[in-house]
PDB file of C-alpha atoms in Angstrom:
ATOM      1  CA  LEU A  23    -166.594 -76.093-253.271  1.00  0.00           C
ATOM      2  CA  GLU A  24    -165.523 -75.207-249.406  1.00  0.00           C
ATOM      3  CA  ASP A  25    -168.020 -72.684-249.914  1.00  0.00           C
ATOM      4  CA  LEU A  26    -171.205 -72.228-247.073  1.00  0.00           C
ATOM      5  CA  HIS A  27    -173.069 -71.157-249.921  1.00  0.00           C
ATOM      6  CA  VAL A  28    -173.184 -73.543-252.630  1.00  0.00           C
ATOM      7  CA  TRP A  29    -176.040 -75.211-252.391  1.00  0.00           C
ATOM      8  CA  VAL A  30    -177.120 -77.814-255.846  1.00  0.00           C
ATOM      9  CA  LYS A  31    -180.971 -79.011-256.113  1.00  0.00           C
ATOM     10  CA  GLN A  32    -182.381 -80.777-258.142  1.00  0.00           C
ATOM     11  CA  ASP A  33    -186.405 -80.042-258.100  1.00  0.00           C
ATOM     12  CA  ASP A  34    -187.577 -81.049-254.578  1.00  0.00           C
ATOM     13  CA  ARG A  35    -184.439 -82.406-253.673  1.00  0.00           C
ATOM     14  CA  TRP A  36    -181.176 -81.481-252.242  1.00  0.00           C
ATOM     15  CA  ILE A  37    -177.781 -82.541-252.840  1.00  0.00           C
ATOM     16  CA  THR A  38    -175.676 -82.848-249.801  1.00  0.00           C
ATOM     17  CA  THR A  39    -172.927 -79.350-250.102  1.00  0.00           C
ATOM     18  CA  TYR A  40    -170.079 -78.838-247.722  1.00  0.00           C
ATOM     19  CA  THR A  41    -170.315 -77.511-244.502  1.00  0.00           C
ATOM     20  CA  ARG A  42    -168.153 -77.711-241.270  1.00  0.00           C
ATOM     21  CA  ALA A  43    -168.196 -76.854-237.451  1.00  0.00           C
ATOM     22  CA  ARG A  44    -169.277 -73.442-236.768  1.00  0.00           C
ATOM     23  CA  PRO A  45    -169.446 -73.362-232.804  1.00  0.00           C
ATOM     24  CA  THR A  46    -171.813 -71.190-231.085  1.00  0.00           C
ATOM     25  CA  ASN A  47    -170.211 -68.487-228.539  1.00  0.00           C
ATOM     26  CA  GLY A  48    -173.358 -67.415-226.975  1.00  0.00           C
ATOM     27  CA  ASN A  49    -176.563 -68.223-225.461  1.00  0.00           C
ATOM     28  CA  PHE A  50    -179.799 -66.019-226.053  1.00  0.00           C
ATOM     29  CA  GLN A  51    -181.765 -67.199-222.354  1.00  0.00           C
ATOM     30  CA  GLN A  52    -179.240 -66.679-220.122  1.00  0.00           C
ATOM     31  CA  VAL A  53    -179.218 -63.034-222.185  1.00  0.00           C
ATOM     32  CA  LYS A  54    -182.852 -62.876-221.528  1.00  0.00           C
ATOM     33  CA  GLY A  55    -183.318 -63.342-218.460  1.00  0.00           C
ATOM     34  CA  LYS A  56    -180.760 -60.463-217.261  1.00  0.00           C
ATOM     35  CA  LEU A  57    -182.933 -57.779-219.507  1.00  0.00           C
ATOM     36  CA  GLU A  58    -185.337 -55.078-217.642  1.00  0.00           C
ATOM     37  CA  GLN A  59    -187.460 -53.547-219.879  1.00  0.00           C
ATOM     38  CA  LEU A  60    -187.525 -55.971-222.782  1.00  0.00           C
ATOM     39  CA  GLU A  61    -188.889 -55.328-226.335  1.00  0.00           C
ATOM     40  CA  GLN A  62    -189.290 -57.650-229.598  1.00  0.00           C
ATOM     41  CA  ARG A  63    -189.845 -57.138-232.372  1.00  0.00           C
ATOM     42  CA  PRO A  64    -188.673 -59.376-236.079  1.00  0.00           C
ATOM     43  CA  LYS A  65    -185.720 -60.488-235.918  1.00  0.00           C
ATOM     44  CA  LEU A  66    -185.394 -57.913-233.091  1.00  0.00           C
ATOM     45  CA  VAL A  67    -185.017 -57.558-229.262  1.00  0.00           C
ATOM     46  CA  TYR A  68    -184.323 -54.801-226.786  1.00  0.00           C
ATOM     47  CA  GLY A  69    -183.538 -54.198-223.646  1.00  0.00           C
ATOM     48  CA  ARG A  70    -181.817 -52.796-220.248  1.00  0.00           C
ATOM     49  CA  VAL A  71    -179.116 -54.177-217.586  1.00  0.00           C
ATOM     50  CA  GLY A  72    -179.119 -50.846-215.666  1.00  0.00           C
ATOM     51  CA  THR A  73    -177.240 -47.963-217.024  1.00  0.00           C
ATOM     52  CA  LYS A  74    -176.222 -50.116-220.129  1.00  0.00           C
ATOM     53  CA  GLY A  75    -178.528 -50.933-223.082  1.00  0.00           C
ATOM     54  CA  TYR A  76    -178.926 -54.034-224.703  1.00  0.00           C
ATOM     55  CA  MET A  77    -179.906 -55.007-228.360  1.00  0.00           C
ATOM     56  CA  LEU A  78    -180.260 -58.414-230.270  1.00  0.00           C
ATOM     57  CA  ILE A  79    -180.394 -58.125-233.768  1.00  0.00           C
ATOM     58  CA  ASP A  80    -180.365 -62.038-235.546  1.00  0.00           C
ATOM     59  CA  GLY A  81    -181.451 -61.170-239.283  1.00  0.00           C
ATOM     60  CA  LEU A  82    -181.196 -58.854-241.485  1.00  0.00           C
ATOM     61  CA  GLN A  83    -184.402 -59.678-243.431  1.00  0.00           C
ATOM     62  CA  GLY A  84    -188.244 -57.355-242.887  1.00  0.00           C
ATOM     63  CA  ASP A  85    -189.379 -54.254-244.256  1.00  0.00           C
ATOM     64  CA  ARG A  86    -189.514 -52.639-241.362  1.00  0.00           C
ATOM     65  CA  LEU A  87    -186.102 -53.898-238.946  1.00  0.00           C
ATOM     66  CA  SER A  88    -183.820 -50.074-239.463  1.00  0.00           C
ATOM     67  CA  ASP A  89    -187.318 -48.275-238.250  1.00  0.00           C
ATOM     68  CA  ASP A  90    -187.632 -50.544-235.302  1.00  0.00           C
ATOM     69  CA  VAL A  91    -183.610 -50.468-235.036  1.00  0.00           C
ATOM     70  CA  ASP A  92    -184.333 -46.667-234.612  1.00  0.00           C
ATOM     71  CA  GLU A  93    -187.529 -46.805-232.291  1.00  0.00           C
ATOM     72  CA  ALA A  94    -184.964 -48.664-230.520  1.00  0.00           C
ATOM     73  CA  LEU A  95    -182.146 -46.186-229.775  1.00  0.00           C
ATOM     74  CA  GLU A  96    -184.835 -43.642-230.025  1.00  0.00           C
ATOM     75  CA  ALA A  97    -185.572 -45.378-226.164  1.00  0.00           C
ATOM     76  CA  LEU A  98    -182.699 -46.692-225.691  1.00  0.00           C
ATOM     77  CA  GLY A  99    -180.260 -43.095-226.024  1.00  0.00           C
ATOM     78  CA  ASP A 100    -180.212 -41.753-222.033  1.00  0.00           C
ATOM     79  CA  THR A 101    -178.108 -45.311-221.466  1.00  0.00           C
ATOM     80  CA  THR A 102    -174.594 -44.682-221.354  1.00  0.00           C
ATOM     81  CA  GLY A 103    -173.436 -47.631-223.485  1.00  0.00           C
ATOM     82  CA  LEU A 104    -174.963 -50.334-225.674  1.00  0.00           C
ATOM     83  CA  VAL A 105    -173.858 -54.048-226.353  1.00  0.00           C
ATOM     84  CA  ILE A 106    -175.313 -55.301-230.269  1.00  0.00           C
ATOM     85  CA  ASP A 107    -175.191 -58.895-229.940  1.00  0.00           C
ATOM     86  CA  LEU A 108    -174.935 -60.655-233.727  1.00  0.00           C
ATOM     87  CA  ARG A 109    -173.669 -63.890-232.686  1.00  0.00           C
ATOM     88  CA  PHE A 110    -176.932 -64.938-234.232  1.00  0.00           C
ATOM     89  CA  ASN A 111    -176.714 -62.935-237.285  1.00  0.00           C
ATOM     90  CA  GLY A 112    -176.971 -65.281-240.065  1.00  0.00           C
ATOM     91  CA  GLY A 113    -177.230 -61.801-242.797  1.00  0.00           C
ATOM     92  CA  GLY A 114    -179.725 -60.977-245.046  1.00  0.00           C
ATOM     93  CA  ASN A 115    -180.577 -57.522-246.787  1.00  0.00           C
ATOM     94  CA  GLU A 116    -177.222 -56.227-246.654  1.00  0.00           C
ATOM     95  CA  THR A 117    -179.307 -52.639-247.008  1.00  0.00           C
ATOM     96  CA  ILE A 118    -180.806 -53.720-243.758  1.00  0.00           C
ATOM     97  CA  ALA A 119    -177.334 -52.847-242.304  1.00  0.00           C
ATOM     98  CA  GLN A 120    -176.083 -49.884-244.106  1.00  0.00           C
ATOM     99  CA  ARG A 121    -179.585 -48.041-242.471  1.00  0.00           C
ATOM    100  CA  ILE A 122    -178.642 -49.463-239.193  1.00  0.00           C
ATOM    101  CA  ALA A 123    -175.304 -48.970-238.720  1.00  0.00           C
ATOM    102  CA  GLY A 124    -175.492 -45.312-240.177  1.00  0.00           C
ATOM    103  CA  ARG A 125    -176.914 -44.118-237.001  1.00  0.00           C
ATOM    104  CA  PHE A 126    -173.508 -44.577-235.978  1.00  0.00           C
ATOM    105  CA  LEU A 127    -171.105 -43.336-237.896  1.00  0.00           C
ATOM    106  CA  LYS A 128    -170.378 -39.352-238.003  1.00  0.00           C
ATOM    107  CA  LYS A 129    -169.701 -39.834-241.477  1.00  0.00           C
ATOM    108  CA  LYS A 130    -169.121 -42.089-245.186  1.00  0.00           C
ATOM    109  CA  ALA A 131    -166.742 -44.708-244.319  1.00  0.00           C
ATOM    110  CA  VAL A 132    -165.448 -47.540-246.569  1.00  0.00           C
ATOM    111  CA  TYR A 133    -166.404 -51.219-245.021  1.00  0.00           C
ATOM    112  CA  SER A 134    -165.505 -53.370-247.156  1.00  0.00           C
ATOM    113  CA  LYS A 135    -164.211 -54.155-250.381  1.00  0.00           C
ATOM    114  CA  ASN A 136    -164.643 -56.900-253.447  1.00  0.00           C
ATOM    115  CA  GLN A 137    -163.572 -58.253-256.298  1.00  0.00           C
ATOM    116  CA  TYR A 138    -166.193 -60.115-259.198  1.00  0.00           C
ATOM    117  CA  ARG A 139    -165.515 -62.770-260.978  1.00  0.00           C
ATOM    118  CA  ASP A 140    -165.355 -61.267-265.195  1.00  0.00           C
ATOM    119  CA  GLY A 141    -164.251 -64.471-266.934  1.00  0.00           C
ATOM    120  CA  ASP A 142    -163.813 -67.808-267.529  1.00  0.00           C
ATOM    121  CA  GLN A 143    -160.582 -68.724-265.840  1.00  0.00           C
ATOM    122  CA  HIS A 144    -159.707 -68.181-261.955  1.00  0.00           C
ATOM    123  CA  LYS A 145    -157.739 -65.294-261.646  1.00  0.00           C
ATOM    124  CA  ASP A 146    -160.490 -63.802-263.662  1.00  0.00           C
ATOM    125  CA  LEU A 147    -162.046 -60.817-261.359  1.00  0.00           C
ATOM    126  CA  SER A 148    -162.474 -57.163-261.090  1.00  0.00           C
ATOM    127  CA  LYS A 149    -161.319 -54.592-260.375  1.00  0.00           C
ATOM    128  CA  GLU A 150    -161.351 -53.676-256.350  1.00  0.00           C
ATOM    129  CA  LEU A 151    -164.640 -52.660-255.426  1.00  0.00           C
ATOM    130  CA  GLU A 152    -164.725 -49.940-251.744  1.00  0.00           C
ATOM    131  CA  ARG A 153    -168.775 -50.915-250.277  1.00  0.00           C
ATOM    132  CA  ILE A 154    -169.356 -47.716-248.398  1.00  0.00           C
ATOM    133  CA  CYS A 155    -171.730 -46.929-245.748  1.00  0.00           C
ATOM    134  CA  LEU A 156    -173.428 -43.557-245.341  1.00  0.00           C
ATOM    135  CA  ALA A 157    -174.068 -41.994-241.443  1.00  0.00           C
ATOM    136  CA  ARG A 158    -178.143 -41.402-240.875  1.00  0.00           C
ATOM    137  CA  GLY A 159    -180.736 -40.188-238.754  1.00  0.00           C
ATOM    138  CA  PRO A 160    -181.423 -37.535-236.668  1.00  0.00           C
ATOM    139  CA  TRP A 161    -178.757 -37.714-234.080  1.00  0.00           C
ATOM    140  CA  ARG A 162    -175.796 -40.102-233.755  1.00  0.00           C
ATOM    141  CA  TYR A 163    -175.113 -43.073-230.816  1.00  0.00           C
ATOM    142  CA  THR A 164    -172.012 -41.921-229.563  1.00  0.00           C
ATOM    143  CA  ALA A 165    -171.952 -43.202-225.582  1.00  0.00           C
ATOM    144  CA  PRO A 166    -169.563 -47.172-225.860  1.00  0.00           C
ATOM    145  CA  VAL A 167    -170.409 -49.436-227.907  1.00  0.00           C
ATOM    146  CA  VAL A 168    -169.240 -53.298-227.712  1.00  0.00           C
ATOM    147  CA  VAL A 169    -170.533 -55.451-230.717  1.00  0.00           C
ATOM    148  CA  LEU A 170    -170.490 -58.918-229.861  1.00  0.00           C
ATOM    149  CA  GLN A 171    -169.806 -61.417-232.878  1.00  0.00           C
ATOM    150  CA  GLY A 172    -168.668 -65.232-233.483  1.00  0.00           C
ATOM    151  CA  GLN A 173    -168.583 -67.951-235.665  1.00  0.00           C
ATOM    152  CA  SER A 174    -172.412 -68.284-236.624  1.00  0.00           C
ATOM    153  CA  THR A 175    -172.398 -64.575-237.616  1.00  0.00           C
ATOM    154  CA  MET A 176    -171.916 -64.573-241.735  1.00  0.00           C
ATOM    155  CA  SER A 177    -172.382 -63.135-244.714  1.00  0.00           C
ATOM    156  CA  SER A 178    -174.530 -59.967-244.775  1.00  0.00           C
ATOM    157  CA  GLY A 179    -174.013 -60.077-241.087  1.00  0.00           C
ATOM    158  CA  GLU A 180    -170.386 -59.973-241.107  1.00  0.00           C
ATOM    159  CA  SER A 181    -170.339 -56.263-244.138  1.00  0.00           C
ATOM    160  CA  PHE A 182    -172.912 -55.793-240.634  1.00  0.00           C
ATOM    161  CA  VAL A 183    -169.890 -56.108-237.864  1.00  0.00           C
ATOM    162  CA  LEU A 184    -167.604 -54.296-240.066  1.00  0.00           C
ATOM    163  CA  MET A 185    -169.737 -50.867-240.947  1.00  0.00           C
ATOM    164  CA  LEU A 186    -170.194 -50.875-236.706  1.00  0.00           C
ATOM    165  CA  ALA A 187    -166.166 -51.841-237.056  1.00  0.00           C
ATOM    166  CA  GLN A 188    -165.737 -48.351-238.287  1.00  0.00           C
ATOM    167  CA  ALA A 189    -167.717 -46.329-235.884  1.00  0.00           C
ATOM    168  CA  PRO A 190    -164.616 -44.732-233.240  1.00  0.00           C
ATOM    169  CA  ASN A 191    -166.919 -46.076-230.287  1.00  0.00           C
ATOM    170  CA  VAL A 192    -167.845 -49.339-231.723  1.00  0.00           C
ATOM    171  CA  THR A 193    -165.409 -52.327-229.493  1.00  0.00           C
ATOM    172  CA  THR A 194    -166.292 -55.875-231.548  1.00  0.00           C
ATOM    173  CA  MET A 195    -165.890 -58.475-228.662  1.00  0.00           C
ATOM    174  CA  GLY A 196    -165.857 -62.805-228.832  1.00  0.00           C
ATOM    175  CA  ASP A 197    -164.700 -65.115-231.852  1.00  0.00           C
ATOM    176  CA  ARG A 198    -164.143 -65.127-235.610  1.00  0.00           C
ATOM    177  CA  THR A 199    -166.990 -64.641-237.961  1.00  0.00           C
ATOM    178  CA  ALA A 200    -168.412 -67.891-240.400  1.00  0.00           C
ATOM    179  CA  GLY A 201    -166.081 -65.855-243.091  1.00  0.00           C
ATOM    180  CA  ALA A 202    -168.169 -66.953-245.179  1.00  0.00           C
ATOM    181  CA  SER A 203    -169.768 -63.939-248.088  1.00  0.00           C
ATOM    182  CA  ALA A 204    -170.046 -64.666-251.415  1.00  0.00           C
ATOM    183  CA  ASN A 205    -172.788 -62.785-252.730  1.00  0.00           C
ATOM    184  CA  PRO A 206    -174.281 -65.545-254.351  1.00  0.00           C
ATOM    185  CA  LYS A 207    -177.217 -66.376-257.233  1.00  0.00           C
ATOM    186  CA  GLN A 208    -179.428 -69.082-258.397  1.00  0.00           C
ATOM    187  CA  VAL A 209    -178.312 -70.654-261.687  1.00  0.00           C
ATOM    188  CA  LYS A 210    -180.611 -72.605-263.170  1.00  0.00           C
ATOM    189  CA  VAL A 211    -178.288 -74.740-265.512  1.00  0.00           C
ATOM    190  CA  GLY A 212    -181.748 -77.415-266.501  1.00  0.00           C
ATOM    191  CA  ARG A 213    -183.387 -80.473-266.424  1.00  0.00           C
ATOM    192  CA  GLY A 214    -184.438 -79.154-262.530  1.00  0.00           C
ATOM    193  CA  ILE A 215    -181.774 -78.574-261.673  1.00  0.00           C
ATOM    194  CA  VAL A 216    -180.712 -75.188-258.879  1.00  0.00           C
ATOM    195  CA  MET A 217    -177.229 -74.208-258.267  1.00  0.00           C
ATOM    196  CA  ASN A 218    -176.290 -71.642-256.004  1.00  0.00           C
ATOM    197  CA  VAL A 219    -172.609 -69.963-256.316  1.00  0.00           C
ATOM    198  CA  PRO A 220    -170.717 -67.939-254.876  1.00  0.00           C
ATOM    199  CA  ARG A 221    -169.663 -64.428-257.338  1.00  0.00           C
ATOM    200  CA  TRP A 222    -167.395 -62.049-255.261  1.00  0.00           C
ATOM    201  CA  ILE A 223    -164.487 -62.500-253.132  1.00  0.00           C
ATOM    202  CA  ASP A 224    -165.602 -59.961-250.279  1.00  0.00           C
ATOM    203  CA  MET A 225    -162.674 -58.412-248.319  1.00  0.00           C
ATOM    204  CA  THR A 226    -162.073 -55.617-245.628  1.00  0.00           C
ATOM    205  CA  PRO A 227    -161.264 -52.378-245.801  1.00  0.00           C
ATOM    206  CA  ASP A 228    -157.191 -52.497-246.511  1.00  0.00           C
ATOM    207  CA  GLY A 229    -158.196 -55.502-249.189  1.00  0.00           C
ATOM    208  CA  THR A 230    -157.571 -58.271-246.625  1.00  0.00           C
ATOM    209  CA  PRO A 231    -160.165 -61.480-248.405  1.00  0.00           C
ATOM    210  CA  PHE A 232    -161.710 -63.079-244.943  1.00  0.00           C
ATOM    211  CA  GLU A 233    -163.675 -65.898-247.009  1.00  0.00           C
ATOM    212  CA  GLY A 234    -162.848 -69.686-244.810  1.00  0.00           C
ATOM    213  CA  VAL A 235    -161.281 -67.557-242.317  1.00  0.00           C
ATOM    214  CA  GLY A 236    -163.367 -65.256-240.512  1.00  0.00           C
ATOM    215  CA  ILE A 237    -163.144 -61.485-238.989  1.00  0.00           C
ATOM    216  CA  PRO A 238    -161.099 -61.981-235.950  1.00  0.00           C
ATOM    217  CA  PRO A 239    -163.016 -59.529-232.785  1.00  0.00           C
ATOM    218  CA  ASP A 240    -161.197 -56.638-230.980  1.00  0.00           C
ATOM    219  CA  GLU A 241    -161.316 -58.287-228.115  1.00  0.00           C
ATOM    220  CA  PHE A 242    -161.778 -62.079-228.438  1.00  0.00           C
ATOM    221  CA  ILE A 243    -163.372 -64.099-225.484  1.00  0.00           C
ATOM    222  CA  ASP A 244    -162.029 -67.584-225.290  1.00  0.00           C
ATOM    223  CA  ALA A 245    -165.616 -69.622-224.895  1.00  0.00           C
ATOM    224  CA  VAL A 246    -167.418 -71.807-227.778  1.00  0.00           C
ATOM    225  CA  GLY A 247    -169.710 -74.317-227.581  1.00  0.00           C
ATOM    226  CA  PRO A 248    -172.588 -75.602-224.525  1.00  0.00           C
ATOM    227  CA  ALA A 249    -170.335 -76.360-222.072  1.00  0.00           C
ATOM    228  CA  ASP A 250    -169.557 -72.911-221.755  1.00  0.00           C
ATOM    229  CA  PHE A 251    -173.219 -71.419-221.668  1.00  0.00           C
ATOM    230  CA  ALA A 252    -174.350 -74.380-219.716  1.00  0.00           C
ATOM    231  CA  SER A 253    -175.224 -71.324-216.666  1.00  0.00           C
ATOM    232  CA  GLY A 254    -174.407 -68.160-217.638  1.00  0.00           C
ATOM    233  CA  ASP A 255    -173.325 -66.097-221.219  1.00  0.00           C
ATOM    234  CA  PRO A 256    -169.801 -65.570-220.872  1.00  0.00           C
ATOM    235  CA  VAL A 257    -169.423 -63.519-223.866  1.00  0.00           C
ATOM    236  CA  PHE A 258    -172.562 -61.201-223.070  1.00  0.00           C
ATOM    237  CA  GLU A 259    -170.661 -60.597-219.613  1.00  0.00           C
ATOM    238  CA  ALA A 260    -167.505 -59.893-220.472  1.00  0.00           C
ATOM    239  CA  ALA A 261    -168.261 -57.109-223.096  1.00  0.00           C
ATOM    240  CA  LEU A 262    -171.130 -55.728-219.689  1.00  0.00           C
ATOM    241  CA  ASP A 263    -167.401 -55.388-217.419  1.00  0.00           C
ATOM    242  CA  PHE A 264    -166.647 -53.689-220.455  1.00  0.00           C
ATOM    243  CA  LEU A 265    -168.611 -51.316-220.654  1.00  0.00           C
ATOM    244  CA  LYS A 266    -168.447 -50.574-217.377  1.00  0.00           C
ATOM    245  CA  LYS A 267    -165.009 -50.356-217.278  1.00  0.00           C
ATOM    246  CA  THR A 268    -165.156 -47.059-219.366  1.00  0.00           C
ATOM    247  CA  ARG A 269    -164.804 -43.797-218.529  1.00  0.00           C
ATOM    248  CA  LYS A 270    -167.232 -42.132-220.607  1.00  0.00           C
ATOM    249  CA  THR A 271    -170.852 -41.473-219.217  1.00  0.00           C
ATOM    250  CA  LYS A 272    -172.725 -39.594-220.711  1.00  0.00           C
ATOM    251  CA  PRO A 273    -176.258 -40.921-221.810  1.00  0.00           C
ATOM    252  CA  GLY A 274    -175.525 -42.013-225.897  1.00  0.00           C
ATOM    253  CA  ARG A 275    -177.626 -39.689-227.540  1.00  0.00           C
ATOM    254  CA  LYS A 276    -176.417 -36.616-229.083  1.00  0.00           C
ATOM    255  CA  LYS A 277    -177.835 -34.801-231.823  1.00  0.00           C
ATOM    256  CA  GLY A 278    -176.119 -33.278-234.844  1.00  0.00           C
TER     257      GLY A 278
END
């Protein structure tokens, strides 16, 4: 199965399954060197570059992650633009992503659709189901936001991109995502064999499947692989340039 979520294990022995090249389009060490007022939490780093804010969320795990992001937004509420870096986000708990994305939405939004396997035949699928993200928190971040994505953005990380993209002040930038969102389940089949198998077809809000294809950004930046990031991070720099050109200069914090 050409699916990055599929794996097979017998006792302690892993059986090789499908993989494919997914070049990374970022260098966090280059970004880190430019940040002021740097703060680090599990799965979260945030800081500033002048009047612009930066937030790296490199996974969706941990009971405190959404609370930590709330604290980061309080600290960055006076910024006039924000970069949310999801280029290294391999996924995790989609519910955590919903809580975080709700801080940028004015109202509930359909961010994805999916169909589950529903029978033995290849075309036995459920009806299309909508997944919804709700607005949350005491205020919304309303200044321009750039969400950085790439081929290492995978699984629930891709759903996170789709959630944030529903906010009118968000622009996505970078490379296409991994195209791997399977909502897998572990199945024990006997003799110590455990299989991780996909359960759904995931889609964008308009019903377009993105498995194996990925989600394209609004702004494509042609920079992938180590050579492009040896002395800087051109994707991050492109995001800062984009924010500098936006007309809105009011702080991101707006009550209501």
